[in-house]
Amino acid sequence: MTAHVAALPLAELRQRTSEKWREYPERVLPLFVAETDFPLAPAITTALERAVRAGDTGYVASRTPLAAAYAAFAERRFAWAPDPAGMRSTADVSMGIVEILRRVIAPGERVVVNPPVYPPFFELVEEAGGVVERVPLRDTGGGWQLDLDGIAAALASGARAVLLCNPHNPTGTVHSAASLRALAELAERYGAVVISDEIHAPLAQPDAGYTPFLATGDAAARVGFAVVSASKAFNLAGLKCALMVGASPGTQRVLRELPVEVEWRTGQFGLIAAVAAFARETDEWLDALLRTLDENRRLVGSLLAEHLPEARYRMPDAGYLAWIDLTDLGWGPNPARRILREAEVALHYGPAFGSEGAGHVRLNFGTSPEIITEAVTRIAALRGRLDQTSRAAEAAE
């Protein structure tokens, strides 16, 4: 059994040409965009190498094993058996969200989102012709929850859809099955639709109690769509492949009626890699990755407690993204700017996730313990320098 998945060495990572490694100069540690620093799962590498050797680089076929592969994966990992006949592929989760929204809302209708949330959600709603209705997550003091009363009020006043993030980005929250069922019942009561972005689902920790939205009951199946992908768990975003999932005759009809071009946007290499990712032989690798991420999320907590006790951090239930409140450092609404400029660590800007992100940063811990430690140490050193400067200024007065 593979115990852990080790991140690649920094020198090797800097040879990559993706956004994470080309946006900033080499002296900057890039912990912003949601890419990971691990090697591909062996089965994925083998499948892609085989395709390259065979010149298998044409158009995506009209009949592929992708839907069946995902259905089997979901049954093993989530105890959910979606019908492959109710799925269609496309390039990525964002495209799937837009294409579904275009067919379930009219131009100008409102779509509920739950900030702080993945920044493109705001733009995707607008791209689909909708208007964003903000219903922020509820901070319970120990975690975050969907504000079901706020969502009910929005739906009662005419909002036509809810764009759900499950698990939630950036907080890493795994919404409870009970809250998801309640959301489905609200949507059905008010004639609305729920589109659930479940891109981080394979990265839910085993004890988190993750439940796919469509698996929560008949109401969810009637009102809901899921959009899923192997891209976050297996670091395949650049290969372009996602699945849109319907679980009732009505939602499956919506997907069947999408133009064929929506499906043809699926990347051939993305599909080949996703089939390998969803295969049973990759489960051991994914389990090892989850163990690595579990250790990393705990490392973030211990490093912050030691070096930046002013920071407020709750371990995420899923994924590799740490949502950190740095308000008490007094570095303004967007502390990531100062951290990038003066500590040379690139974090995602908190305010990009909505006004609730003021004073926050998002840190990607899908990397090595050494890089995580260096990043937090640099930020703590910046705090030390600023404190020293402040004390010197006070002494000079």
Tab-separated table of C-alpha atoms in Angstrom, residues 56-206:
chain	number	residue	atom	x	y	z
A	56	ASP	CA	-4.647	9.164	-30.339
A	57	THR	CA	-5.120	12.923	-30.558
A	58	GLY	CA	-8.284	13.297	-32.600
A	59	TYR	CA	-11.806	14.345	-31.730
A	60	VAL	CA	-13.582	12.933	-28.697
A	61	ALA	CA	-15.739	9.982	-29.752
A	62	SER	CA	-19.524	10.017	-29.508
A	63	ARG	CA	-19.374	6.876	-27.341
A	64	THR	CA	-16.766	6.770	-24.569
A	65	PRO	CA	-16.237	4.888	-21.276
A	66	LEU	CA	-16.140	8.124	-19.250
A	67	ALA	CA	-19.671	8.123	-17.818
A	68	ALA	CA	-19.491	4.474	-16.790
A	69	ALA	CA	-16.066	5.052	-15.234
A	70	TYR	CA	-17.374	7.959	-13.171
A	71	ALA	CA	-20.494	6.034	-12.111
A	72	ALA	CA	-18.340	3.180	-10.817
A	73	PHE	CA	-16.028	5.654	-9.055
A	74	ALA	CA	-18.968	7.409	-7.371
A	75	GLU	CA	-20.386	4.102	-6.180
A	76	ARG	CA	-17.044	3.057	-4.652
A	77	ARG	CA	-16.139	6.414	-3.134
A	78	PHE	CA	-19.503	7.981	-2.258
A	79	ALA	CA	-21.941	5.023	-2.111
A	80	TRP	CA	-23.852	6.720	-4.934
A	81	ALA	CA	-24.701	5.009	-8.214
A	82	PRO	CA	-25.576	7.682	-10.803
A	83	ASP	CA	-26.942	6.545	-14.148
A	84	PRO	CA	-24.310	6.887	-16.911
A	85	ALA	CA	-27.152	7.585	-19.337
A	86	GLY	CA	-27.795	10.806	-17.435
A	87	MET	CA	-24.346	12.282	-18.045
A	88	ARG	CA	-22.724	14.383	-20.752
A	89	SER	CA	-19.164	15.633	-20.915
A	90	THR	CA	-17.779	19.069	-21.667
A	91	ALA	CA	-14.502	20.959	-21.319
A	92	ASP	CA	-14.611	21.902	-17.645
A	93	VAL	CA	-16.883	22.477	-14.683
A	94	SER	CA	-17.249	26.196	-15.360
A	95	MET	CA	-18.464	25.539	-18.898
A	96	GLY	CA	-20.882	22.906	-17.633
A	97	ILE	CA	-22.337	25.374	-15.115
A	98	VAL	CA	-22.861	28.048	-17.766
A	99	GLU	CA	-24.448	25.676	-20.285
A	100	ILE	CA	-26.915	24.341	-17.716
A	101	LEU	CA	-27.744	27.787	-16.348
A	102	ARG	CA	-28.509	29.060	-19.847
A	103	ARG	CA	-31.207	26.431	-20.141
A	104	VAL	CA	-32.826	26.675	-16.710
A	105	ILE	CA	-33.034	30.453	-16.197
A	106	ALA	CA	-34.249	33.315	-18.363
A	107	PRO	CA	-32.035	36.366	-18.951
A	108	GLY	CA	-32.095	38.657	-15.934
A	109	GLU	CA	-33.270	36.031	-13.451
A	110	ARG	CA	-31.435	35.764	-10.145
A	111	VAL	CA	-29.085	32.953	-9.124
A	112	VAL	CA	-28.111	32.418	-5.493
A	113	VAL	CA	-24.420	32.041	-4.618
A	114	ASN	CA	-22.950	31.595	-1.139
A	115	PRO	CA	-19.880	33.760	-0.582
A	116	PRO	CA	-17.106	33.574	0.270
A	117	VAL	CA	-17.049	31.405	-2.823
A	118	TYR	CA	-14.946	30.484	-5.863
A	119	PRO	CA	-14.542	33.862	-7.633
A	120	PRO	CA	-15.619	32.743	-11.151
A	121	PHE	CA	-19.105	31.894	-9.788
A	122	PHE	CA	-20.003	35.585	-9.993
A	123	GLU	CA	-18.838	35.787	-13.594
A	124	LEU	CA	-20.399	32.473	-14.660
A	125	VAL	CA	-23.841	33.615	-13.546
A	126	GLU	CA	-23.446	36.786	-15.585
A	127	GLU	CA	-22.108	34.865	-18.595
A	128	ALA	CA	-25.259	32.744	-18.525
A	129	GLY	CA	-27.443	35.875	-18.488
A	130	GLY	CA	-28.323	35.749	-14.814
A	131	VAL	CA	-27.986	38.165	-11.906
A	132	VAL	CA	-26.072	37.161	-8.768
A	133	GLU	CA	-28.067	36.950	-5.529
A	134	ARG	CA	-25.628	36.795	-2.616
A	135	VAL	CA	-26.614	34.670	0.394
A	136	PRO	CA	-23.388	34.330	2.407
A	137	LEU	CA	-22.457	31.224	4.334
A	138	ARG	CA	-23.288	31.339	8.030
A	139	ASP	CA	-20.260	31.407	10.312
A	140	THR	CA	-21.250	29.236	13.279
A	141	GLY	CA	-18.127	30.021	15.247
A	142	GLY	CA	-16.801	26.534	14.619
A	143	GLY	CA	-17.420	26.246	10.885
A	144	TRP	CA	-19.641	27.380	8.043
A	145	GLN	CA	-23.138	26.365	6.995
A	146	LEU	CA	-25.563	27.169	4.219
A	147	ASP	CA	-27.927	29.935	5.317
A	148	LEU	CA	-31.100	28.043	4.507
A	149	ASP	CA	-33.359	30.829	5.787
A	150	GLY	CA	-31.562	33.329	3.570
A	151	ILE	CA	-31.781	30.996	0.570
A	152	ALA	CA	-35.494	30.439	1.236
A	153	ALA	CA	-36.071	34.198	1.291
A	154	ALA	CA	-34.191	34.625	-1.989
A	155	LEU	CA	-36.156	31.839	-3.682
A	156	ALA	CA	-39.453	33.123	-2.295
A	157	SER	CA	-38.693	36.527	-3.813
A	158	GLY	CA	-38.060	35.051	-7.243
A	159	ALA	CA	-34.518	33.697	-7.506
A	160	ARG	CA	-34.644	30.795	-9.975
A	161	ALA	CA	-31.491	28.812	-9.230
A	162	VAL	CA	-28.861	28.084	-6.602
A	163	LEU	CA	-25.220	27.632	-7.648
A	164	LEU	CA	-23.876	25.374	-4.915
A	165	CYS	CA	-20.239	24.552	-4.149
A	166	ASN	CA	-20.046	21.092	-2.496
A	167	PRO	CA	-17.425	20.759	-1.023
A	168	HIS	CA	-17.160	24.506	-0.647
A	169	ASN	CA	-14.288	26.541	-2.039
A	170	PRO	CA	-12.519	28.349	-0.282
A	171	THR	CA	-13.555	27.121	3.175
A	172	GLY	CA	-13.281	23.400	2.415
A	173	THR	CA	-16.684	22.860	4.041
A	174	VAL	CA	-18.482	19.571	3.402
A	175	HIS	CA	-22.160	20.483	3.630
A	176	SER	CA	-24.174	18.022	5.680
A	177	ALA	CA	-26.604	15.658	3.982
A	178	ALA	CA	-29.393	17.199	6.080
A	179	SER	CA	-28.671	20.728	4.861
A	180	LEU	CA	-28.455	19.522	1.259
A	181	ARG	CA	-31.815	17.753	1.575
A	182	ALA	CA	-33.319	20.905	3.034
A	183	LEU	CA	-31.888	22.930	0.148
A	184	ALA	CA	-33.406	20.516	-2.375
A	185	GLU	CA	-36.808	20.762	-0.693
A	186	LEU	CA	-36.639	24.559	-0.757
A	187	ALA	CA	-35.749	24.552	-4.439
A	188	GLU	CA	-38.623	22.220	-5.236
A	189	ARG	CA	-41.062	24.283	-3.158
A	190	TYR	CA	-40.225	27.434	-5.092
A	191	GLY	CA	-39.727	25.887	-8.525
A	192	ALA	CA	-35.996	26.526	-8.616
A	193	VAL	CA	-32.975	24.533	-9.768
A	194	VAL	CA	-29.765	23.633	-7.913
A	195	ILE	CA	-26.483	23.244	-9.813
A	196	SER	CA	-23.859	21.617	-7.608
A	197	ASP	CA	-20.177	22.125	-8.408
A	198	GLU	CA	-18.575	18.975	-6.971
A	199	ILE	CA	-15.083	19.330	-8.405
A	200	HIS	CA	-13.461	18.923	-4.957
A	201	ALA	CA	-15.559	15.882	-3.976
A	202	PRO	CA	-12.846	13.230	-4.503
A	203	LEU	CA	-10.708	15.174	-2.008
A	204	ALA	CA	-13.166	15.032	0.897
A	205	GLN	CA	-11.424	13.487	3.884
A	206	PRO	CA	-12.819	10.034	4.819
